[in-house]
N, CA and C atoms as an extended XYZ file, in Angstrom:
486
Properties=species:S:1:pos:R:3:atomname:S:1:resname:S:1:resid:I:1 pbc="F F F"
N         0.938       -1.245       -0.021 N   ASP     1
C         0.028        0.043       -0.006 CA  ASP     1
C         0.831        1.305       -0.075 C   ASP     1
N         0.251        2.293       -0.567 N   ASP     2
C         0.945        3.665       -0.518 CA  ASP     2
C         2.313        3.721       -1.220 C   ASP     2
N         2.508        2.930       -2.274 N   LEU     3
C         3.693        2.926       -3.018 CA  LEU     3
C         3.524        3.816       -4.132 C   LEU     3
N         4.469        4.874       -4.396 N   THR     4
C         4.548        5.576       -5.441 CA  THR     4
C         5.645        5.447       -6.426 C   THR     4
N         5.223        4.959       -7.652 N   SER     5
C         6.259        4.656       -8.727 CA  SER     5
C         6.654        6.172       -9.177 C   SER     5
N         7.934        6.466       -9.104 N   LEU     6
C         8.426        7.760       -9.470 CA  LEU     6
C         9.036        7.735      -10.837 C   LEU     6
N         9.728        6.630      -11.165 N   ILE     7
C        10.296        6.340      -12.669 CA  ILE     7
C        10.149        4.930      -12.957 C   ILE     7
N         9.659        4.426      -14.151 N   GLY     8
C         9.517        3.071      -14.585 CA  GLY     8
C         8.229        2.464      -13.934 C   GLY     8
N         8.377        1.110      -14.155 N   ASN     9
C         7.159        0.379      -13.687 CA  ASN     9
C         7.680       -0.662      -12.652 C   ASN     9
N         6.592       -0.690      -11.729 N   TRP    10
C         7.018       -1.960      -10.641 CA  TRP    10
C         5.684       -2.676      -10.579 C   TRP    10
N         5.931       -4.058      -10.225 N   GLU    11
C         4.671       -4.785       -9.937 CA  GLU    11
C         5.028       -5.705       -8.875 C   GLU    11
N         3.989       -6.182       -8.222 N   ILE    12
C         4.295       -7.192       -7.101 CA  ILE    12
C         4.078       -8.698       -7.732 C   ILE    12
N         5.114       -9.270       -7.705 N   LYS    13
C         5.203      -10.742       -8.390 CA  LYS    13
C         5.559      -11.674       -7.148 C   LYS    13
N         4.634      -12.641       -6.991 N   ASP    14
C         4.898      -13.714       -5.924 CA  ASP    14
C         5.122      -12.865       -4.534 C   ASP    14
N         4.428      -11.943       -4.266 N   GLY    15
C         4.476      -11.268       -3.147 CA  GLY    15
C         5.859      -10.201       -2.768 C   GLY    15
N         6.596      -10.047       -3.882 N   ALA    16
C         7.769       -9.149       -3.640 CA  ALA    16
C         7.607       -8.006       -4.812 C   ALA    16
N         8.160       -6.858       -4.558 N   LEU    17
C         8.239       -5.796       -5.247 CA  LEU    17
C         9.323       -5.998       -6.320 C   LEU    17
N         9.186       -5.704       -7.531 N   THR    18
C        10.040       -5.881       -8.698 CA  THR    18
C         9.923       -4.915       -9.971 C   THR    18
N        10.908       -4.378      -10.118 N   PRO    19
C        10.802       -3.448      -11.295 CA  PRO    19
C        10.603       -4.264      -12.627 C   PRO    19
N         9.819       -3.640      -13.473 N   THR    20
C         9.590       -4.510      -14.727 CA  THR    20
C        10.302       -3.586      -15.820 C   THR    20
N        11.057       -4.362      -16.792 N   GLY    21
C        11.734       -3.691      -17.975 CA  GLY    21
C        12.854       -3.348      -17.497 C   GLY    21
N        13.584       -2.702      -18.506 N   HIS    22
C        15.012       -2.220      -18.216 CA  HIS    22
C        15.047       -0.832      -18.112 C   HIS    22
N        16.118       -0.179      -17.789 N   GLY    23
C        16.307        1.230      -17.552 CA  GLY    23
C        16.278        1.651      -16.048 C   GLY    23
N        15.920        2.937      -15.857 N   GLU    24
C        15.712        3.491      -14.570 CA  GLU    24
C        14.400        3.154      -13.729 C   GLU    24
N        14.513        2.739      -12.615 N   HIS    25
C        13.192        2.586      -11.823 CA  HIS    25
C        13.466        3.191      -10.479 C   HIS    25
N        12.492        3.933      -10.038 N   ARG    26
C        12.412        4.494       -8.698 CA  ARG    26
C        11.114        4.236       -8.166 C   ARG    26
N        11.015        3.985       -6.776 N   LEU    27
C         9.849        3.794       -6.067 CA  LEU    27
C         9.865        4.455       -4.763 C   LEU    27
N         8.926        5.105       -4.320 N   ALA    28
C         8.863        5.720       -2.899 CA  ALA    28
C         7.657        5.495       -2.079 C   ALA    28
N         7.921        5.537       -0.793 N   PHE    29
C         6.747        4.988        0.119 CA  PHE    29
C         7.115        5.633        1.491 C   PHE    29
N         5.980        5.880        2.182 N   GLY    30
C         6.303        6.453        3.528 CA  GLY    30
C         6.142        7.934        3.626 C   GLY    30
N         6.332        8.346        4.766 N   ASP    31
C         6.109        9.773        5.209 CA  ASP    31
C         7.398       10.521        5.275 C   ASP    31
N         7.283       11.664        4.524 N   THR    32
C         8.811       12.620        4.511 CA  THR    32
C         9.064       13.195        5.860 C   THR    32
N         7.961       12.995        6.787 N   ASP    33
C         8.346       13.429        8.239 CA  ASP    33
C         8.851       12.418        9.089 C   ASP    33
N         9.181       11.164        8.625 N   TRP    34
C         9.927       10.213        9.383 CA  TRP    34
C        11.354       10.680        9.687 C   TRP    34
N        11.693       10.404       10.997 N   THR    35
C        13.125       10.606       11.527 CA  THR    35
C        13.758        9.496       11.864 C   THR    35
N        13.440        8.990       12.923 N   ASP    36
C        14.299        7.700       13.430 CA  ASP    36
C        13.566        6.623       13.219 C   ASP    36
N        14.126        5.675       12.403 N   TYR    37
C        13.298        4.444       11.810 CA  TYR    37
C        14.477        3.528       11.396 C   TYR    37
N        13.858        2.241       11.277 N   GLU    38
C        14.666        1.238       10.847 CA  GLU    38
C        13.770        0.555        9.692 C   GLU    38
N        14.531        0.494        8.334 N   LEU    39
C        14.052       -0.103        7.202 CA  LEU    39
C        14.887       -1.473        6.880 C   LEU    39
N        13.922       -2.381        6.715 N   LYS    40
C        14.332       -3.602        6.454 CA  LYS    40
C        13.767       -4.313        5.251 C   LYS    40
N        14.491       -4.980        4.540 N   THR    41
C        13.913       -5.724        3.261 CA  THR    41
C        14.785       -7.042        3.079 C   THR    41
N        14.537       -7.890        2.397 N   ASN    42
C        15.165       -9.006        1.911 CA  ASN    42
C        15.325       -8.741        0.272 C   ASN    42
N        16.222       -8.704       -0.236 N   ALA    43
C        16.638       -8.372       -1.818 CA  ALA    43
C        17.403       -9.419       -2.336 C   ALA    43
N        17.106       -9.783       -3.476 N   THR    44
C        17.697      -10.746       -4.355 CA  THR    44
C        18.007      -10.178       -5.871 C   THR    44
N        19.135      -10.021       -6.025 N   LEU    45
C        19.834       -9.654       -7.337 CA  LEU    45
C        19.959      -10.665       -8.231 C   LEU    45
N        19.260      -10.817       -9.334 N   THR    46
C        19.492      -12.197      -10.201 CA  THR    46
C        20.443      -11.521      -11.559 C   THR    46
N        20.270      -10.213      -11.774 N   LYS    47
C        21.153       -9.797      -12.810 CA  LYS    47
C        21.452       -8.233      -12.796 C   LYS    47
N        22.527       -7.941      -13.422 N   GLY    48
C        22.690       -6.502      -13.419 CA  GLY    48
C        23.773       -5.889      -12.567 C   GLY    48
N        23.769       -4.305      -12.538 N   GLN    49
C        24.924       -3.846      -11.865 CA  GLN    49
C        24.528       -3.345      -10.447 C   GLN    49
N        23.361       -3.512       -9.760 N   GLY    50
C        23.086       -3.384       -8.551 CA  GLY    50
C        21.753       -2.624       -8.182 C   GLY    50
N        21.570       -2.322       -7.108 N   TYR    51
C        20.326       -1.763       -6.710 CA  TYR    51
C        20.501       -0.692       -5.483 C   TYR    51
N        19.456        0.160       -5.372 N   ALA    52
C        19.666        1.077       -4.022 CA  ALA    52
C        18.450        1.037       -3.311 C   ALA    52
N        18.513        1.544       -2.012 N   ILE    53
C        17.616        1.654       -1.047 CA  ILE    53
C        17.665        3.104       -0.628 C   ILE    53
N        16.475        3.864       -0.723 N   TYR    54
C        16.593        5.154       -0.458 CA  TYR    54
C        16.003        5.332        0.964 C   TYR    54
N        16.679        6.241        1.752 N   TYR    55
C        16.057        6.503        3.177 CA  TYR    55
C        16.399        8.069        3.342 C   TYR    55
N        15.326        8.535        4.267 N   ARG    56
C        15.568       10.086        4.570 CA  ARG    56
C        15.400       10.732        3.214 C   ARG    56
N        14.536       10.390        2.455 N   ALA    57
C        14.226       10.855        1.002 CA  ALA    57
C        13.032       11.643        0.986 C   ALA    57
N        13.033       12.647       -0.166 N   ASP    58
C        11.715       13.589       -0.117 CA  ASP    58
C        10.508       12.934       -0.981 C   ASP    58
N        10.998       11.770       -1.739 N   GLY    59
C         9.903       11.085       -2.469 CA  GLY    59
C         9.428       11.509       -3.658 C   GLY    59
N        10.391       12.650       -4.217 N   ASP    60
C         9.920       13.323       -5.573 CA  ASP    60
C        10.596       12.401       -6.697 C   ASP    60
N        10.155       12.619       -7.829 N   SER    61
C        10.832       11.994       -8.976 CA  SER    61
C        12.341       12.269       -9.049 C   SER    61
N        12.582       13.524       -8.981 N   LYS    62
C        14.017       13.896       -8.791 CA  LYS    62
C        14.359       13.822       -7.416 C   LYS    62
N        14.559       12.531       -6.815 N   ILE    63
C        14.702       12.419       -5.372 CA  ILE    63
C        15.864       13.134       -4.789 C   ILE    63
N        15.589       13.449       -3.531 N   THR    64
C        16.801       13.977       -2.732 CA  THR    64
C        16.740       13.115       -1.411 C   THR    64
N        17.984       12.615       -0.939 N   GLY    65
C        17.951       11.794        0.168 CA  GLY    65
C        19.201       10.914        0.222 C   GLY    65
N        19.448        9.978        0.946 N   TYR    66
C        20.464        8.929        1.041 CA  TYR    66
C        20.100        7.858        0.044 C   TYR    66
N        21.123        7.227       -0.459 N   ALA    67
C        20.785        6.071       -1.274 CA  ALA    67
C        21.990        5.077       -0.710 C   ALA    67
N        21.511        3.926       -0.119 N   PHE    68
C        22.505        2.714        0.087 CA  PHE    68
C        22.500        1.876       -1.078 C   PHE    68
N        23.699        1.624       -1.576 N   GLN    69
C        23.686        0.717       -2.886 CA  GLN    69
C        24.435       -0.628       -2.760 C   GLN    69
N        23.791       -1.670       -3.051 N   VAL    70
C        24.561       -2.957       -3.395 CA  VAL    70
C        25.002       -2.829       -4.633 C   VAL    70
N        26.316       -2.699       -4.841 N   ASP    71
C        26.712       -2.319       -6.163 CA  ASP    71
C        28.000       -3.107       -6.708 C   ASP    71
N        27.689       -4.415       -7.457 N   PRO    72
C        28.806       -4.943       -7.930 CA  PRO    72
C        29.494       -4.150       -9.159 C   PRO    72
N        28.782       -3.341       -9.633 N   GLY    73
C        29.190       -2.395      -10.722 CA  GLY    73
C        30.150       -1.648      -10.339 C   GLY    73
N        30.141       -1.309       -9.066 N   TYR    74
C        31.106       -0.048       -8.430 CA  TYR    74
C        32.101       -0.959       -7.662 C   TYR    74
N        32.857       -1.821       -8.349 N   GLY    75
C        33.968       -2.630       -7.757 CA  GLY    75
C        33.418       -3.581       -6.595 C   GLY    75
N        32.305       -4.243       -6.588 N   ASN    76
C        31.842       -5.104       -5.594 CA  ASN    76
C        31.837       -4.307       -4.229 C   ASN    76
N        31.024       -3.172       -4.114 N   SER    77
C        31.102       -2.378       -3.159 CA  SER    77
C        29.621       -2.408       -2.524 C   SER    77
N        29.495       -2.018       -1.244 N   PHE    78
C        28.434       -1.374       -0.519 CA  PHE    78
C        28.796        0.195       -0.391 C   PHE    78
N        27.844        0.789       -0.914 N   ILE    79
C        28.126        2.339       -0.747 CA  ILE    79
C        26.915        3.172       -0.491 C   ILE    79
N        27.228        4.311        0.147 N   VAL    80
C        26.163        5.303        0.479 CA  VAL    80
C        26.378        6.584       -0.166 C   VAL    80
N        25.476        7.136       -0.857 N   ARG    81
C        25.611        8.347       -1.634 CA  ARG    81
C        24.593        9.447       -1.136 C   ARG    81
N        24.949       10.739       -1.190 N   ARG    82
C        23.755       11.580       -0.952 CA  ARG    82
C        23.303       12.035       -2.536 C   ARG    82
N        21.867       11.994       -2.529 N   VAL    83
C        21.460       12.347       -3.798 CA  VAL    83
C        20.659       13.702       -3.622 C   VAL    83
N        20.914       14.527       -4.592 N   TYR    84
C        20.234       15.832       -4.641 CA  TYR    84
C        19.523       15.906       -6.103 C   TYR    84
N        18.148       16.272       -6.030 N   ASP    85
C        17.233       16.374       -7.272 CA  ASP    85
C        17.534       15.481       -8.349 C   ASP    85
N        17.671       14.022       -7.883 N   GLY    86
C        17.924       12.853       -8.709 CA  GLY    86
C        19.343       12.699       -9.147 C   GLY    86
N        20.368       13.585       -8.760 N   LYS    87
C        21.625       13.338       -9.371 CA  LYS    87
C        22.525       12.739       -8.051 C   LYS    87
N        23.056       11.647       -8.105 N   GLU    88
C        23.913       10.991       -7.243 CA  GLU    88
C        25.097       11.611       -6.996 C   GLU    88
N        25.616       11.982       -5.825 N   LYS    89
C        27.110       12.460       -5.624 CA  LYS    89
C        27.823       11.338       -5.410 C   LYS    89
N        29.159       11.537       -5.369 N   SER    90
C        30.148       10.527       -5.084 CA  SER    90
C        29.960        9.773       -3.897 C   SER    90
N        30.261        8.513       -3.759 N   PRO    91
C        29.938        7.787       -2.374 CA  PRO    91
C        30.816        8.526       -1.431 C   PRO    91
N        30.120        8.822       -0.095 N   PHE    92
C        31.043        9.211        0.969 CA  PHE    92
C        31.136        8.156        1.967 C   PHE    92
N        30.581        7.067        1.830 N   GLN    93
C        30.822        5.651        2.393 CA  GLN    93
C        31.078        4.546        1.491 C   GLN    93
N        31.951        3.672        1.665 N   ARG    94
C        32.077        2.666        0.798 CA  ARG    94
C        32.956        1.478        1.551 C   ARG    94
N        32.277        0.368        1.252 N   VAL    95
C        33.020       -0.856        1.918 CA  VAL    95
C        32.861       -2.092        0.943 C   VAL    95
N        34.145       -2.392        0.603 N   LYS    96
C        34.203       -3.618       -0.412 CA  LYS    96
C        33.398       -4.882        0.174 C   LYS    96
N        32.652       -5.443       -0.685 N   MET    97
C        31.961       -6.800       -0.382 CA  MET    97
C        33.057       -7.777        0.100 C   MET    97
N        32.790       -8.809        0.989 N   PRO    98
C        33.936       -9.661        1.383 CA  PRO    98
C        34.086      -10.683        0.204 C   PRO    98
N        35.234      -11.188        0.262 N   ALA    99
C        35.669      -12.177       -0.910 CA  ALA    99
C        34.620      -13.226       -0.752 C   ALA    99
N        34.270      -13.688       -2.092 N   GLY   100
C        33.297      -14.682       -2.024 CA  GLY   100
C        31.892      -14.477       -1.717 C   GLY   100
N        31.513      -13.017       -1.519 N   PHE   101
C        30.179      -12.778       -1.144 CA  PHE   101
C        29.291      -12.965       -2.406 C   PHE   101
N        28.144      -13.770       -2.056 N   PRO   102
C        27.344      -14.191       -3.112 CA  PRO   102
C        26.296      -13.154       -3.608 C   PRO   102
N        26.763      -12.387       -4.390 N   VAL   103
C        26.022      -11.097       -4.997 CA  VAL   103
C        24.839      -11.584       -5.631 C   VAL   103
N        24.853      -12.602       -6.580 N   TYR   104
C        23.757      -12.914       -7.522 CA  TYR   104
C        22.954      -14.131       -6.974 C   TYR   104
N        21.698      -14.104       -7.233 N   ASN   105
C        20.764      -15.528       -7.012 CA  ASN   105
C        20.884      -15.979       -5.580 C   ASN   105
N        21.097      -14.970       -4.638 N   LYS   106
C        20.869      -15.065       -2.985 CA  LYS   106
C        20.359      -14.026       -2.548 C   LYS   106
N        19.370      -14.171       -1.672 N   SER   107
C        18.562      -13.159       -0.845 CA  SER   107
C        19.465      -12.928        0.130 C   SER   107
N        19.493      -11.458        0.321 N   HIS   108
C        20.235      -10.905        1.488 CA  HIS   108
C        19.108      -10.044        2.299 C   HIS   108
N        19.268      -10.125        3.597 N   ASP   109
C        18.565       -9.333        4.489 CA  ASP   109
C        19.259       -8.068        4.768 C   ASP   109
N        18.608       -6.843        4.609 N   ILE   110
C        19.189       -5.741        4.452 CA  ILE   110
C        18.427       -4.715        5.577 C   ILE   110
N        19.214       -4.016        6.397 N   SER   111
C        18.780       -3.243        7.663 CA  SER   111
C        19.299       -1.878        7.478 C   SER   111
N        18.655       -0.668        7.494 N   ILE   112
C        19.166        0.610        7.656 CA  ILE   112
C        18.426        1.156        8.723 C   ILE   112
N        19.273        1.492        9.913 N   ALA   113
C        18.628        2.145       11.040 CA  ALA   113
C        19.324        3.505       11.067 C   ALA   113
N        18.465        4.643       11.233 N   VAL   114
C        18.831        6.050       11.521 CA  VAL   114
C        18.173        6.527       12.605 C   VAL   114
N        19.033        6.973       13.623 N   VAL   115
C        18.563        7.649       14.796 CA  VAL   115
C        19.376        9.021       14.965 C   VAL   115
N        18.655       10.104       14.833 N   GLY   116
C        19.557       11.281       14.882 CA  GLY   116
C        20.394       11.392       13.699 C   GLY   116
N        21.674       11.595       13.899 N   ASN   117
C        22.589       11.479       12.796 CA  ASN   117
C        23.431       10.105       12.613 C   ASN   117
N        23.030        9.270       13.445 N   GLN   118
C        23.789        7.875       13.329 CA  GLN   118
C        23.002        7.018       12.398 C   GLN   118
N        24.015        6.463       11.639 N   HIS   119
C        23.521        5.667       10.611 CA  HIS   119
C        24.016        4.104       11.001 C   HIS   119
N        23.301        3.092       10.866 N   VAL   120
C        23.851        1.934       11.083 CA  VAL   120
C        23.218        0.910        9.859 C   VAL   120
N        23.937        0.231        9.045 N   ILE   121
C        23.697       -0.525        7.867 CA  ILE   121
C        24.041       -2.130        8.216 C   ILE   121
N        23.132       -2.965        8.037 N   LYS   122
C        23.566       -4.396        8.271 CA  LYS   122
C        23.167       -5.062        6.874 C   LYS   122
N        24.037       -5.951        6.581 N   VAL   123
C        23.659       -7.065        5.596 CA  VAL   123
C        23.724       -8.436        6.149 C   VAL   123
N        22.798       -9.125        6.066 N   ASP   124
C        22.637      -10.535        6.738 CA  ASP   124
C        23.186      -10.455        8.058 C   ASP   124
N        22.454       -9.412        8.800 N   ASP   125
C        22.606       -9.279       10.241 CA  ASP   125
C        24.053       -9.045       10.621 C   ASP   125
N        24.847       -8.501        9.731 N   GLU   126
C        26.343       -8.146        9.993 CA  GLU   126
C        26.414       -6.468        9.914 C   GLU   126
N        26.955       -5.914       10.799 N   VAL   127
C        26.955       -4.462       10.478 CA  VAL   127
C        28.130       -4.371        9.623 C   VAL   127
N        27.740       -3.611        8.400 N   ILE   128
C        28.773       -3.323        7.442 CA  ILE   128
C        29.299       -1.837        7.473 C   ILE   128
N        28.348       -1.119        8.030 N   MET   129
C        28.838        0.469        8.071 CA  MET   129
C        28.088        1.033        9.134 C   MET   129
N        28.783        1.987        9.887 N   GLU   130
C        28.188        2.556       11.207 CA  GLU   130
C        28.745        3.948       10.892 C   GLU   130
N        28.174        5.178       10.751 N   PHE   131
C        28.663        6.513       10.507 CA  PHE   131
C        27.764        7.466       11.080 C   PHE   131
N        28.128        8.848       11.171 N   ASP   132
C        27.410        9.807       11.600 CA  ASP   132
C        27.488       10.884       10.137 C   ASP   132
N        26.153       11.129        9.874 N   ASP   133
C        25.917       12.241        8.961 CA  ASP   133
C        24.639       12.873        9.203 C   ASP   133
N        24.705       14.155        8.977 N   ASP   134
C        23.371       14.932        9.309 CA  ASP   134
C        22.831       15.660        8.049 C   ASP   134
N        23.210       15.341        6.827 N   ALA   135
C        22.929       15.897        5.606 CA  ALA   135
C        21.286       15.875        5.488 C   ALA   135
N        20.576       14.798        5.703 N   PHE   136
C        18.948       14.809        5.595 CA  PHE   136
C        18.665       14.337        7.096 C   PHE   136
N        17.684       15.132        7.608 N   ALA   137
C        17.250       14.801        9.082 CA  ALA   137
C        15.963       13.895        9.098 C   ALA   137
N        15.305       13.844        7.901 N   SER   138
C        14.072       13.221        7.853 CA  SER   138
C        13.631       12.784        6.535 C   SER   138
N        12.740       11.856        6.324 N   GLY   139
C        12.295       11.661        4.996 CA  GLY   139
C        11.659       10.036        4.783 C   GLY   139
N        11.093        9.820        3.810 N   SER   140
C        10.574        8.683        3.383 CA  SER   140
C        11.578        7.634        2.923 C   SER   140
N        11.105        6.548        2.389 N   ALA   141
C        12.076        5.484        1.987 CA  ALA   141
C        11.705        5.327        0.581 C   ALA   141
N        12.445        4.310        0.002 N   GLY   142
C        12.291        3.962       -1.457 CA  GLY   142
C        13.308        3.022       -1.964 C   GLY   142
N        13.032        2.587       -3.310 N   LEU   143
C        13.966        1.566       -3.881 CA  LEU   143
C        14.252        2.076       -5.384 C   LEU   143
N        15.492        1.478       -5.954 N   ARG   144
C        15.869        1.981       -7.137 CA  ARG   144
C        16.532        0.747       -7.790 C   ARG   144
N        16.533        0.721       -9.201 N   SER   145
C        17.239       -0.119       -9.985 CA  SER   145
C        17.664        0.651      -11.171 C   SER   145
N        18.650        0.143      -11.876 N   TRP   146
C        19.031        0.737      -13.172 CA  TRP   146
C        19.489       -0.322      -14.296 C   TRP   146
N        19.734        0.201      -15.479 N   GLY   147
C        20.165       -0.621      -16.421 CA  GLY   147
C        19.301       -1.944      -16.705 C   GLY   147
N        20.169       -3.053      -16.787 N   GLN   148
C        19.689       -4.303      -17.108 CA  GLN   148
C        19.362       -5.016      -15.763 C   GLN   148
N        19.257       -4.289      -14.677 N   THR   149
C        19.112       -5.001      -13.387 CA  THR   149
C        17.885       -5.837      -13.183 C   THR   149
N        18.027       -6.914      -12.526 N   GLU   150
C        16.810       -7.709      -12.303 CA  GLU   150
C        16.707       -7.886      -10.794 C   GLU   150
N        15.964       -7.504      -10.069 N   VAL   151
C        15.941       -7.727       -8.491 CA  VAL   151
C        14.750       -7.775       -7.935 C   VAL   151
N        14.501       -8.440       -6.876 N   THR   152
C        13.191       -8.461       -6.233 CA  THR   152
C        13.470       -8.015       -4.806 C   THR   152
N        12.591       -7.379       -4.034 N   PHE   153
C        12.415       -6.811       -2.771 CA  PHE   153
C        11.250       -7.402       -1.959 C   PHE   153
N        11.534       -8.279       -1.094 N   ASP   154
C        10.556       -8.910       -0.359 CA  ASP   154
C        10.529       -8.320        1.099 C   ASP   154
N         9.356       -8.362        1.711 N   ASN   155
C         9.280       -8.239        3.120 CA  ASN   155
C         9.851       -6.936        3.514 C   ASN   155
N         9.372       -5.904        2.843 N   VAL   156
C         9.885       -4.496        3.028 CA  VAL   156
C         9.049       -4.047        4.211 C   VAL   156
N         9.726       -3.530        5.244 N   ASN   157
C         9.145       -3.176        6.424 CA  ASN   157
C        10.000       -1.905        7.156 C   ASN   157
N         9.248       -0.718        7.576 N   VAL   158
C         9.594        0.296        8.260 CA  VAL   158
C         9.221        0.315        9.512 C   VAL   158
N         9.959        0.440       10.712 N   ALA   159
C         9.626        0.588       12.178 CA  ALA   159
C        10.162        1.902       12.745 C   ALA   159
N         9.419        2.633       13.325 N   GLU   160
C         9.843        3.756       14.151 CA  GLU   160
C        10.705        3.289       15.259 C   GLU   160
N        11.832        4.063       15.397 N   LEU   161
C        12.758        3.701       16.589 CA  LEU   161
C        12.656        4.945       17.557 C   LEU   161
N        12.930        4.629       18.630 N   TYR   162
C        12.806        5.734       19.765 CA  TYR   162
C        14.088        5.883       20.219 C   TYR   162
């Protein structure tokens, strides 16, 4: 419910969100007044250069906010970028994927928790990033794919943190 397709087409297939077709896809959901929350999803990449999860974003088609990316196309890295008016800035956080990390055809649990200016990002229950940044104090959530990417997002959940 309350999903807004910003760019491209999305469908629910076998209970999971998936972009349809190739090219840019952006989806937004939630309240732009959200501040302290944890976003969780289970994502499976089957093809392509990666995907992003927006958080503390404005929900506009030219989105502004944070983008956490699982990005084998960026040297097999997990990265966080600030995005302004739909334009991604260079990553300000980057962690290489561990050797042998199964990028494709394996589902991964992703958790992004933000409280105040503290960000904690986990993949498969392992903290991969923990940092402070206050560029965006509040915002909704969203999903992104690009190019020839094929990805599904299952069990997307957002919970307020106190």
